[in-house]
Amino acid sequence: MTFSGVMWLPWRCAPGRVSACAVRRVFTSALRRRSSCSPAAFLPEAAGFQGVKDRATLHEYSLSDSQGFWGAVARHRLSWIRPFDTVQDCDLRQGRIKWFEGGKLNVSVNCLDRHVHTCPERVALIWERDERGSEVRYTYRELLEMTCRLGNLLKRHGVKRGDCVTIYMPTCPLAVASMLACARIGAAHNVVFAGFSAEALAERIRDAQSSIVITMDQGVRGGKVVELKKTVDAAVESCPMVRQVFVGLRTDKPVAMAARDIPMEEEMQKEDVVCEPAVMDSEDVLFLLYTSGSTGKPKGLVHTQAGYLLYAALTQRSVFSYQDGDVFGCVADIGWITGHSYTVYGPLANGGTTVLFDSTPIYPDPGRYWDMVERLKINQFYGAPTAIRLLLKHGDEWVNKYDRSSLKTLGSVGEPINTEAWEWYHRVVGEGRCPVVDTWWQTETGGICIAPKPSEADAEIIPGMAMRPFFGIKPVLMDTEGKTLTSNNTSGALCLAQPWPGMARSIHNNHQRFIETYCLPYPGYFFTGDGAYRSEEGYYQITGRLDDVINVSGHRIGTAEIEDVVNQCPAVAESAVIGYSHNIKGQGVYVFVVLKKNVDVQEADLSKQLNSMVSKNIAKYACPDFIQFVQRLPKTRSGKIMRRVLRKVVERDLDSLGDLSTLDDPAVVQEIIQGHRQLLSK
Ligand code: PRX
């Protein structure tokens, strides 16, 4: 294991230099005093925990008596049909992760029925449609009704407990009802981001072995129509296992319907509004969610029922200081884990009101988010650094036009937030009075693992740092030899030393890959794939991926996935994809291509072709920003591509190319530098 993959992004503090780079500390109260906040302020159920007097001792307790801590939280926060017998049975060495065994529950009951009993007319969803000012509200009663009708419809079409339903929809109430309907009848869902191409969708349908797909006729995003049904039609051509496609309506334009297609709303109206919830075991699968790894094949991470829901609910409430009656605005798409945990499951398990954002940050203008905050009176806003950087460039006036006095907490997720964007978010958007929480986590972790909050009201928050591990989370830094780094002011591979309820249990159909990726690199620890820096004070800052995964606009993509597509082009002999720092997207995609001998093509034409191949096979966001044609790639004598050299070239960090003596022919480096300069000067 080496750290050669650590990207140094210029706008970020270099690992090991956080204190020195004089980041301004922000206190959420003007007075800096040590408060002795009662643990009940963080967690009411902590009142009975022995010796717990503040946040730090509560965190220690959550690690030293993990059973006591999680047992109490699970009893307090979830509604069980049958109580669990054991809190956990985990062995990270073996990849065995089981929580709350013996317990039986239904996730949709936890997200809907129990709130319908107490406050049926409370708004569960506010659908912020693409057309500004046309938001639609759904109460808990209405959402339960929609979920039950859909659950019954799925059952009528043969969906059984344990089946997997693929959902290819934009962020909308019908999509949420589809997820919850699966949970209600005991089926797993597999939500595929509606920006993925037909090929990418088909690959995920096949891997999940879904016989049912749920989609919409069309989507509407940024004023443009997105042909969802057509994409599904193209995808299912290569998915013989698909029996039925349920089609919801979003636009008035009729779409072609085949024998297997079912008009969803029409059929739902025929169904009963009561649907008996399936009695699920804690460790039954709740959903699969595909994400990128360092190979060309995306992995379907498996999340289960009780532990996932508990962790999403607890973190949503405590990291953002969510209180009953607040409006929670997580603008992530439901196709990603952030949409699962903080648009759907966390807020609904807490009986909250959650916003479904179905547009873009700049449609119809760069004031969209803040206009929405004013209109919907959003209290917690949770977004991605890439959007913050984009909006910052459009200027303060787009923010100041709108009343943001409802805002209490601002969140950031998905990639590092640079200090400039953090400061702007805090000072301009939050008027200097809302804490900004930079939350670190992953599809694999299920929920937030490191974030500045919860903490005492007057505890410091350092810009651009996730800082504090959540309850039950024990971060550990490892050196290149696999030894634990115990001192502060140090960087290493970020591992988590104890299991927590929200973590993924497996990779669908490939538990061995799960063990090899997460459990074997540092036996006994969960390896996150990220590097981190621990400051003098013991706070954590994420420094970037250690593997060949890049992060484009907060979307994770394996470089190998893009290479696989590029290499399919008949003119291409081989390629290497590198992520480079991009001032809006966080990282951009840079492709080096070696052509086959005697190929006669115009580079410009081939670039266009490669772009459309990536868009068709993966998604638009994965398209290359730069394609450099080279005679050869820098390789070691054993034939391995030296990506480190390519990375240094695209980052223009030529002073630290490092040791080139193992290169087969060091002259290749100058060729590549020359070509890079020419490309940029075009
Ligand atoms: O590299 C880390 C980065 O995003 C990766 C996880 O991506 P994904 O599974 O798609 O989930 C994104 C939403 C949780 C991580 O391995 N990442 C996520 N949050 C942060 C981050 N990098 C730096 N700071 C963060 N706050």
XYZ file of C-alpha atoms and ligand atoms in Angstrom:
708
model
C 0.000 0.000 0.000
C 1.480 3.335 -0.977
C 0.260 6.870 -0.731
C 1.277 7.732 -4.238
C -2.368 8.265 -5.103
C -2.852 11.186 -2.717
C -3.850 14.215 -4.745
C -2.565 17.492 -3.513
C -5.132 20.046 -4.398
C -3.608 23.519 -4.338
C -6.555 25.223 -2.716
C -6.483 22.868 0.180
C -4.148 22.938 3.124
C -1.403 20.436 2.528
C -1.652 17.515 4.897
C 0.380 18.282 7.952
C 0.115 22.006 7.584
C -3.357 22.792 8.745
C -2.435 24.758 11.835
C 0.307 26.584 10.043
C -1.907 27.794 7.235
C -3.703 30.032 9.673
C -7.219 28.941 9.002
C -9.595 31.189 10.828
C -11.381 29.449 13.628
C -15.047 30.076 13.855
C -16.976 29.868 17.050
C -20.670 29.470 17.051
C -20.917 31.672 20.081
C -19.010 34.884 20.611
C -17.756 33.769 23.990
C -15.212 31.007 24.057
C -15.769 29.236 27.281
C -15.777 25.563 28.106
C -19.344 24.644 28.421
C -20.488 21.629 30.321
C -23.330 20.782 28.001
C -25.445 17.954 29.340
C -25.153 14.775 27.250
C -28.932 14.814 26.922
C -28.509 17.865 24.700
C -26.832 15.570 22.167
C -28.816 12.457 22.863
C -31.770 12.255 25.265
C -31.200 8.535 25.774
C -27.690 9.279 27.075
C -29.159 10.505 30.361
C -28.674 7.061 31.871
C -25.098 6.497 30.683
C -22.643 6.246 33.569
C -19.941 8.897 33.832
C -21.025 10.754 30.720
C -20.935 14.499 31.275
C -20.171 16.110 27.920
C -19.686 15.377 24.235
C -16.182 13.978 24.645
C -17.138 11.502 27.364
C -20.238 10.519 25.399
C -18.029 9.776 22.398
C -15.692 7.723 24.583
C -18.653 5.864 26.034
C -19.993 5.086 22.546
C -16.679 3.364 21.784
C -15.940 1.688 25.105
C -19.479 0.385 25.600
C -20.571 0.127 22.012
C -23.226 -2.470 22.911
C -24.719 -0.297 25.643
C -24.638 2.809 23.501
C -26.127 1.412 20.296
C -28.563 -0.818 22.158
C -30.039 2.187 23.985
C -30.175 4.311 20.837
C -31.808 1.537 18.800
C -34.476 0.898 21.429
C -35.173 4.609 21.751
C -35.253 5.621 18.087
C -36.718 2.736 16.131
C -40.099 1.049 16.350
C -39.583 -2.679 16.594
C -42.081 -5.417 15.825
C -39.884 -7.722 17.874
C -36.981 -6.498 20.031
C -33.463 -7.532 19.035
C -31.592 -10.224 20.984
C -28.042 -9.017 20.416
C -26.685 -5.568 19.625
C -23.807 -6.597 17.427
C -21.925 -9.557 16.134
C -19.104 -8.169 14.046
C -15.652 -9.267 13.038
C -13.975 -6.871 10.632
C -11.225 -9.405 9.928
C -13.768 -11.806 8.493
C -16.034 -9.158 6.952
C -18.849 -10.251 9.285
C -21.089 -7.340 10.221
C -24.393 -7.968 11.955
C -26.389 -5.592 14.082
C -29.556 -6.021 16.126
C -30.054 -9.687 15.277
C -33.323 -11.219 16.287
C -34.975 -7.831 15.885
C -37.867 -7.450 13.470
C -39.138 -4.217 12.007
C -40.348 -2.541 8.869
C -38.475 0.491 7.579
C -41.529 2.066 5.910
C -43.463 1.797 9.182
C -40.610 3.621 10.890
C -40.590 6.307 8.194
C -44.347 6.684 7.756
C -46.943 4.885 9.872
C -45.631 5.927 13.254
C -45.755 9.586 12.210
C -49.174 9.170 10.609
C -50.414 7.973 14.000
C -49.229 11.113 15.748
C -49.405 13.849 13.090
C -50.956 12.678 9.798
C -51.156 16.167 8.303
C -47.511 17.058 8.904
C -45.722 17.736 5.619
C -43.321 14.904 4.827
C -42.106 16.014 1.387
C -41.826 19.327 -0.381
C -41.159 18.631 -4.031
C -39.205 21.578 -5.414
C -39.927 20.982 -9.083
C -37.742 22.286 -11.865
C -40.341 24.963 -12.633
C -39.563 27.562 -9.987
C -42.392 28.377 -7.618
C -44.418 25.247 -8.420
C -43.538 23.248 -5.324
C -45.898 20.511 -4.172
C -46.329 19.334 -0.585
C -47.182 15.789 0.539
C -48.287 15.018 4.072
C -47.266 11.869 5.912
C -50.802 10.546 5.344
C -50.565 11.104 1.606
C -47.095 9.595 1.348
C -48.186 6.506 3.269
C -51.182 6.139 0.982
C -49.032 6.436 -2.138
C -46.514 3.963 -0.728
C -49.193 1.416 0.139
C -50.899 1.620 -3.249
C -47.552 1.156 -4.942
C -46.579 -1.676 -2.608
C -49.818 -3.469 -3.493
C -49.249 -2.848 -7.199
C -45.744 -4.297 -7.038
C -47.063 -7.334 -5.189
C -49.829 -7.776 -7.781
C -47.114 -7.939 -10.420
C -45.286 -10.644 -8.576
C -42.647 -8.713 -6.633
C -41.754 -10.740 -3.597
C -39.750 -10.304 -0.458
C -36.059 -10.507 -1.347
C -36.503 -9.372 -4.980
C -34.583 -6.347 -6.177
C -36.393 -3.487 -7.945
C -34.389 -1.002 -9.999
C -35.536 2.625 -9.739
C -34.449 5.031 -12.496
C -36.197 8.261 -11.583
C -35.463 11.863 -10.777
C -35.838 13.135 -7.219
C -39.616 13.254 -6.819
C -42.364 11.964 -4.497
C -43.086 8.932 -6.662
C -39.425 7.933 -6.408
C -39.512 8.217 -2.612
C -42.768 6.228 -2.534
C -41.117 3.604 -4.762
C -38.210 3.214 -2.348
C -40.552 2.985 0.619
C -42.940 0.625 -1.210
C -40.038 -1.782 -1.732
C -39.189 -1.507 1.958
C -42.847 -2.079 2.825
C -43.140 -5.377 0.974
C -39.639 -6.595 1.776
C -38.057 -6.058 -1.640
C -34.660 -4.399 -1.976
C -34.303 -1.323 -4.159
C -31.520 -0.385 -6.484
C -31.767 3.314 -7.314
C -29.725 4.252 -10.372
C -28.905 7.954 -10.825
C -31.144 9.192 -13.656
C -28.150 10.839 -15.350
C -26.574 7.447 -16.078
C -26.626 6.204 -19.659
C -28.603 3.198 -20.927
C -25.447 1.057 -20.881
C -24.615 1.969 -17.286
C -28.233 1.375 -16.250
C -28.308 -2.004 -18.016
C -25.115 -3.117 -16.284
C -26.639 -2.292 -12.897
C -29.989 -3.966 -13.717
C -28.170 -7.127 -14.787
C -25.853 -7.229 -11.796
C -28.795 -6.710 -9.419
C -30.880 -9.276 -11.388
C -33.892 -6.940 -11.293
C -37.016 -8.162 -13.020
C -38.817 -4.873 -12.348
C -37.768 -1.333 -13.277
C -39.587 1.813 -12.155
C -39.120 4.991 -14.174
C -40.885 8.141 -15.416
C -41.939 9.104 -18.918
C -39.535 12.029 -18.919
C -37.629 14.140 -16.458
C -37.361 17.921 -16.510
C -34.095 19.421 -15.358
C -32.758 22.900 -15.894
C -35.644 23.549 -18.311
C -34.651 20.608 -20.483
C -36.468 17.349 -21.023
C -34.614 14.173 -20.024
C -35.742 11.071 -21.903
C -35.933 8.595 -19.057
C -38.336 6.057 -20.551
C -36.396 5.951 -23.823
C -33.195 5.295 -21.873
C -34.878 2.484 -19.954
C -36.190 1.015 -23.233
C -32.653 0.981 -24.610
C -31.267 -0.497 -21.390
C -33.759 -3.344 -21.038
C -32.984 -4.576 -24.544
C -29.897 -6.159 -23.028
C -31.643 -7.214 -19.801
C -33.717 -10.315 -20.546
C -34.624 -10.689 -16.885
C -36.762 -7.513 -16.917
C -40.418 -8.503 -16.812
C -42.139 -5.198 -16.214
C -41.388 -1.498 -16.442
C -43.570 0.800 -14.336
C -43.855 4.254 -15.869
C -44.851 7.353 -13.883
C -45.951 10.596 -15.505
C -44.042 13.851 -15.347
C -44.753 15.558 -18.676
C -47.714 15.633 -21.048
C -45.807 14.148 -23.931
C -46.953 10.579 -24.651
C -44.173 7.992 -24.662
C -44.202 4.650 -26.449
C -45.557 1.909 -24.186
C -44.769 -1.764 -24.850
C -46.590 -4.811 -23.507
C -44.310 -4.971 -20.465
C -44.878 -1.290 -19.570
C -47.365 -0.379 -16.854
C -48.817 3.130 -16.430
C -48.092 3.572 -12.765
C -50.536 6.229 -11.523
C -53.478 4.708 -13.391
C -52.813 1.271 -11.922
C -52.075 2.610 -8.445
C -55.554 4.127 -8.299
C -57.000 0.618 -8.470
C -55.048 -0.516 -5.418
C -55.984 -0.512 -1.774
C -54.584 2.228 0.473
C -53.650 -0.349 3.084
C -50.639 -2.576 2.536
C -49.581 -4.928 5.271
C -45.925 -4.222 6.093
C -43.553 -7.150 5.721
C -41.911 -8.255 8.951
C -38.223 -7.875 8.190
C -35.131 -9.089 10.017
C -32.653 -6.380 11.006
C -30.087 -7.803 8.622
C -32.340 -8.303 5.569
C -31.230 -6.220 2.600
C -32.826 -2.768 2.362
C -31.053 -1.603 -0.785
C -28.167 -1.952 -3.183
C -26.422 1.162 -4.361
C -23.782 0.969 -7.053
C -20.648 3.035 -6.706
C -17.264 3.187 -8.372
C -14.166 1.449 -7.175
C -10.723 1.084 -8.593
C -11.695 -1.570 -11.138
C -13.816 -1.010 -14.238
C -16.821 -2.717 -12.668
C -19.060 -0.695 -10.327
C -19.870 -2.427 -7.056
C -23.329 -2.835 -5.597
C -22.914 -1.988 -1.944
C -25.406 -3.749 0.281
C -27.157 -1.896 3.100
C -29.497 -3.601 5.510
C -32.558 -2.528 7.461
C -32.204 -1.567 11.103
C -28.588 -0.466 11.425
C -28.695 1.691 8.311
C -31.949 3.400 9.259
C -30.824 4.022 12.817
C -27.544 5.540 11.736
C -29.129 7.755 9.046
C -31.749 8.992 11.525
C -29.344 9.652 14.373
C -26.804 11.507 12.247
C -29.458 13.582 10.450
C -30.831 14.801 13.736
C -27.607 15.419 15.592
C -25.093 16.600 12.967
C -27.486 19.259 11.670
C -29.225 20.019 15.004
C -32.504 19.108 13.343
C -35.529 19.848 15.519
C -39.148 18.859 15.106
C -40.904 21.267 12.756
C -37.731 22.185 10.840
C -37.586 21.995 7.048
C -34.557 19.993 5.937
C -33.123 20.868 2.531
C -30.672 18.275 1.264
C -30.275 19.043 -2.442
C -28.618 15.746 -3.372
C -30.166 13.524 -6.007
C -31.777 10.343 -4.679
C -29.505 8.398 -7.049
C -26.606 8.880 -4.616
C -26.141 7.801 -1.019
C -26.616 11.383 0.236
C -30.092 11.379 -1.297
C -30.848 8.012 0.313
C -29.681 8.905 3.812
C -30.416 12.630 4.089
C -33.224 13.301 1.628
C -35.214 10.158 2.307
C -34.443 7.803 5.171
C -32.889 10.032 7.869
C -35.435 12.872 7.754
C -38.446 10.570 7.340
C -37.386 8.251 10.164
C -37.236 11.398 12.322
C -40.716 12.531 11.234
C -39.192 15.536 9.521
C -40.117 17.629 6.518
C -37.685 16.996 3.692
C -37.189 18.892 0.437
C -36.886 16.999 -2.851
C -34.821 19.261 -5.068
C -35.448 18.416 -8.712
C -33.575 21.195 -10.504
C -30.081 22.694 -10.780
C -28.360 25.407 -8.696
C -28.384 27.847 -11.610
C -31.825 27.313 -13.117
C -33.384 29.647 -14.048
C -30.666 31.770 -12.444
C -27.948 31.474 -9.776
C -30.386 32.561 -7.071
C -32.307 29.285 -7.265
C -31.147 27.741 -3.983
C -31.662 30.896 -1.926
C -35.004 31.694 -3.479
C -36.001 28.169 -2.482
C -34.664 28.701 1.047
C -36.867 31.820 1.367
C -39.968 30.239 -0.179
C -39.814 26.924 1.692
C -38.316 28.407 4.897
C -35.521 25.877 4.905
C -33.733 25.509 8.241
C -30.892 23.170 7.306
C -29.318 23.366 3.870
C -27.046 20.501 2.785
C -25.197 20.758 -0.542
C -22.002 20.023 -2.439
C -18.835 22.151 -2.617
C -18.912 22.068 -6.424
C -22.214 24.005 -6.425
C -20.967 26.404 -3.740
C -17.862 27.194 -5.828
C -20.009 27.770 -8.899
C -22.394 30.099 -7.072
C -19.570 31.988 -5.405
C -18.359 32.957 -8.866
C -21.777 34.413 -9.725
C -21.497 36.915 -6.883
C -23.144 37.787 -3.576
C -26.110 39.624 -5.070
C -27.811 36.356 -6.041
C -27.725 35.332 -2.406
C -28.526 38.671 -0.805
C -31.689 39.110 -2.877
C -33.406 36.502 -0.710
C -34.334 36.207 2.951
C -32.271 33.458 4.525
C -33.204 34.100 8.132
C -34.763 30.612 8.409
C -31.334 28.971 7.963
C -29.772 27.468 11.075
C -27.157 24.998 9.808
C -25.277 24.676 6.508
C -23.799 21.365 5.426
C -21.237 20.310 2.842
C -20.661 16.816 1.476
C -19.042 14.700 -1.183
C -15.625 16.270 -1.645
C -13.260 18.585 0.176
C -14.546 22.124 0.572
C -11.781 24.651 -0.006
C -11.348 27.464 2.484
C -12.587 30.176 0.081
C -15.844 28.335 -0.620
C -16.279 27.493 3.071
C -15.792 31.114 4.112
C -18.240 32.357 1.472
C -20.819 29.767 2.455
C -20.461 30.783 6.104
C -20.189 34.568 5.687
C -22.505 35.261 2.756
C -25.042 32.431 2.661
C -25.187 31.893 6.425
C -24.690 35.563 7.286
C -21.905 34.486 9.631
C -24.380 33.024 12.100
C -24.950 29.453 10.851
C -22.437 26.736 11.657
C -21.042 25.095 8.512
C -20.647 21.353 8.883
C -18.208 19.733 6.466
C -19.371 16.128 6.621
C -17.139 13.255 5.598
C -18.605 9.892 4.718
C -19.112 7.469 1.828
C -21.609 5.169 0.145
C -19.937 2.459 2.200
C -20.424 4.180 5.561
C -24.174 4.735 5.101
C -24.108 7.994 7.025
C -21.873 10.791 8.274
C -18.789 9.566 10.129
C -16.775 12.735 10.687
C -18.302 16.210 11.095
C -17.778 19.271 13.293
C -21.135 18.652 14.962
C -22.616 17.523 17.258
C -20.417 19.464 19.646
C -20.868 21.913 22.443
C -22.498 25.116 21.255
C -19.320 27.113 21.629
C -16.907 24.495 20.263
C -14.673 25.665 17.475
C -15.248 24.855 13.807
C -12.277 25.016 11.483
C -13.019 25.838 7.828
C -12.580 22.949 5.426
C -12.229 20.289 8.090
C -14.627 17.501 8.977
C -12.959 17.462 12.400
C -14.784 15.245 14.900
C -15.714 11.564 14.670
C -19.375 10.832 15.237
C -20.528 8.656 18.146
C -19.343 5.094 17.638
C -16.740 6.125 15.059
C -13.075 5.560 15.822
C -10.818 6.909 13.064
C -7.294 5.555 12.864
C -4.448 6.635 10.598
C -2.108 3.990 9.194
C 1.370 4.321 7.776
C 2.599 2.609 4.610
C 3.651 -0.456 6.615
C 0.204 -0.862 8.101
C 1.163 0.448 11.531
C -1.159 2.722 13.486
C 0.023 6.314 13.677
C -0.696 7.431 17.199
C 0.660 10.966 17.282
C -1.129 14.093 16.159
C -0.035 16.383 13.340
C 0.295 13.391 11.063
C -1.172 11.959 7.851
C -2.001 8.427 6.815
C -4.537 6.042 5.384
C -7.895 6.585 7.060
C -9.369 3.473 8.634
C -12.233 3.027 11.058
C -11.345 0.807 13.969
C -14.787 -0.246 15.123
C -17.879 -1.347 13.248
C -20.918 0.955 13.341
C -24.543 0.149 12.486
C -24.716 2.163 9.243
C -21.839 0.472 7.451
C -22.339 -1.512 4.244
C -22.469 -5.253 4.820
C -21.194 -6.558 1.527
C -20.830 -6.080 -2.206
C -23.747 -7.688 -3.998
C -22.752 -11.091 -5.376
C -19.153 -10.571 -4.364
C -18.506 -10.687 -0.647
C -14.915 -11.596 -1.355
C -14.395 -8.268 -3.139
C -15.874 -6.535 -0.064
C -13.385 -8.287 2.198
C -10.451 -7.604 -0.119
C -11.315 -3.929 -0.606
C -12.260 -2.890 2.894
C -11.125 -5.505 5.419
C -7.869 -7.011 4.188
C -5.698 -3.930 3.528
C -5.486 -3.302 7.308
C -6.711 -6.459 9.061
C -9.173 -5.716 11.827
C -9.969 -2.254 10.464
C -12.341 -0.892 7.842
C -10.239 0.808 5.148
C -11.975 3.838 3.671
C -9.773 4.366 0.598
C -9.176 7.964 1.715
C -6.145 9.621 3.200
C -6.499 11.981 6.153
C -4.509 14.386 8.267
C -4.910 14.588 12.050
C -4.123 18.037 13.374
C -2.262 19.000 16.510
C -5.626 19.233 18.292
C -6.722 15.792 17.064
C -9.116 17.005 14.361
C -9.440 15.197 11.034
C -9.086 16.622 7.545
C -9.616 14.426 4.498
C -6.772 14.711 2.003
C -8.182 12.693 -0.912
C -8.468 9.211 -2.340
C -5.595 6.785 -2.116
C -6.886 4.643 -4.962
C -7.697 5.269 -8.617
C -11.045 6.825 -7.897
C -11.662 10.460 -8.769
C -14.369 12.835 -7.694
C -15.966 14.951 -10.428
C -18.509 17.475 -9.139
C -18.970 15.273 -6.094
C -19.584 12.209 -8.291
C -17.272 9.347 -7.682
C -15.848 7.600 -10.745
C -13.125 4.993 -11.166
C -10.458 5.932 -13.689
C -10.532 2.300 -14.835
C -14.213 2.651 -15.765
C -13.410 5.479 -18.163
C -10.330 3.682 -19.510
C -12.436 0.604 -20.252
C -14.737 2.704 -22.433
C -11.943 4.610 -24.191
C -10.096 1.349 -24.908
C -13.162 -0.008 -26.708
C -12.560 2.497 -29.514
C -11.009 0.547 -32.423
C -8.361 3.244 -32.996
C -7.118 3.197 -29.402
C -4.230 0.993 -28.312
C -4.269 2.026 -24.656
C -5.161 4.888 -22.374
C -4.643 6.298 -18.901
C -7.156 8.486 -17.083
C -6.036 10.954 -14.453
C -7.990 13.318 -12.202
C -6.703 16.875 -11.978
C -7.709 19.870 -9.836
C -10.597 21.761 -11.368
C -11.704 25.024 -9.829
C -15.425 24.294 -10.019
C -15.792 20.532 -10.348
C -13.165 19.696 -7.728
C -11.567 17.276 -10.158
C -11.690 17.054 -13.931
C -10.967 14.104 -16.238
C -7.743 14.082 -18.260
C -7.181 11.216 -20.681
C -3.914 10.136 -22.275
C -4.480 8.089 -25.408
C -2.050 5.984 -27.423
C -3.346 5.204 -30.918
C -2.833 1.930 -32.726
C -0.117 1.949 -35.367
C -1.111 3.077 -38.874
C -4.413 4.506 -37.740
C -5.440 7.429 -39.899
C -7.808 9.653 -37.937
C -8.089 13.333 -37.128
C -7.424 13.832 -33.439
C -10.308 16.313 -33.153
C -12.771 13.796 -34.632
C -11.493 11.053 -32.386
C -11.794 13.301 -29.326
C -15.443 13.898 -30.175
C -15.994 10.195 -30.660
C -14.364 9.312 -27.326
C -16.453 11.925 -25.551
C -19.661 10.541 -26.933
C -18.578 6.982 -26.077
C -18.038 7.934 -22.423
C -21.342 9.785 -22.316
C -23.140 6.817 -23.878
C -21.483 4.165 -21.747
C -21.303 5.934 -18.405
C -22.747 9.444 -18.002
C -22.074 12.990 -19.137
C -20.286 13.955 -15.948
C -17.560 11.370 -16.664
C -16.641 12.931 -20.062
C -13.013 13.962 -20.497
C -12.105 17.633 -20.130
C -8.833 17.002 -21.965
C -7.668 14.252 -24.295
C -3.948 14.171 -25.020
C -2.705 11.879 -27.775
C 0.716 10.476 -26.971
C 3.121 8.095 -28.682
C 3.511 6.025 -25.536
C 2.802 6.086 -21.817
C 5.420 6.213 -19.078
C 5.909 2.622 -17.997
C 8.135 0.740 -15.634
C 10.304 -2.009 -17.035
C 7.683 -4.482 -15.914
C 5.123 -2.648 -18.067
C 3.135 -0.861 -15.348
C 1.903 2.630 -16.208
C 3.493 5.168 -13.883
C 0.414 7.214 -13.120
C 2.240 9.312 -10.597
C 4.217 10.896 -13.460
C 1.074 11.607 -15.486
C -0.561 13.149 -12.425
C 2.392 15.445 -11.828
C 2.334 16.553 -15.456
C -1.362 17.452 -15.461
C -1.043 19.146 -12.071
C 1.958 21.047 -13.480
C 3.995 19.953 -10.494
C 7.110 19.184 -12.506
C 9.539 19.855 -9.669
C 8.410 16.769 -7.862
C 8.250 14.167 -10.610
C 10.155 11.912 -8.231
C 12.366 8.987 -9.034
C 12.199 8.227 -12.781
C 14.932 5.621 -12.775
C 12.516 2.715 -12.887
C 10.988 3.998 -16.125
C 11.607 1.892 -19.172
C 12.585 5.016 -21.107
C 12.705 8.269 -19.122
C 12.632 10.304 -22.373
C 8.895 9.654 -22.554
C 8.339 12.186 -19.774
C 9.576 15.114 -21.853
C 7.403 14.016 -24.776
C 4.372 14.041 -22.529
C 5.216 17.428 -20.998
C 5.594 18.909 -24.487
C 2.287 17.459 -25.650
C 0.559 18.712 -22.517
C 1.820 22.269 -23.120
C 0.658 22.153 -26.719
C -2.772 20.931 -25.727
C -3.230 23.720 -23.186
C -2.057 26.381 -25.644
C -4.701 25.373 -28.208
O -13.114 10.728 -1.043
C -14.180 10.942 -0.159
C -15.141 11.953 -0.747
O -16.151 11.218 -1.401
C -15.903 9.813 -1.256
C -17.212 9.088 -1.096
O -17.967 9.231 -2.261
P -19.432 8.629 -2.320
O -19.403 7.223 -1.870
O -19.950 8.923 -3.672
O -20.239 9.443 -1.246
C -20.356 10.810 -1.370
C -21.325 11.336 -0.351
C -21.095 10.897 1.015
C -15.038 9.709 -0.033
O -14.306 8.506 -0.022
N -15.750 12.781 0.310
C -16.995 12.691 0.802
N -17.208 13.660 1.711
C -16.065 14.375 1.813
C -15.127 13.809 0.923
N -13.877 14.281 0.803
C -13.540 15.339 1.577
N -14.377 15.928 2.451
C -15.648 15.487 2.601
N -16.460 16.103 3.443
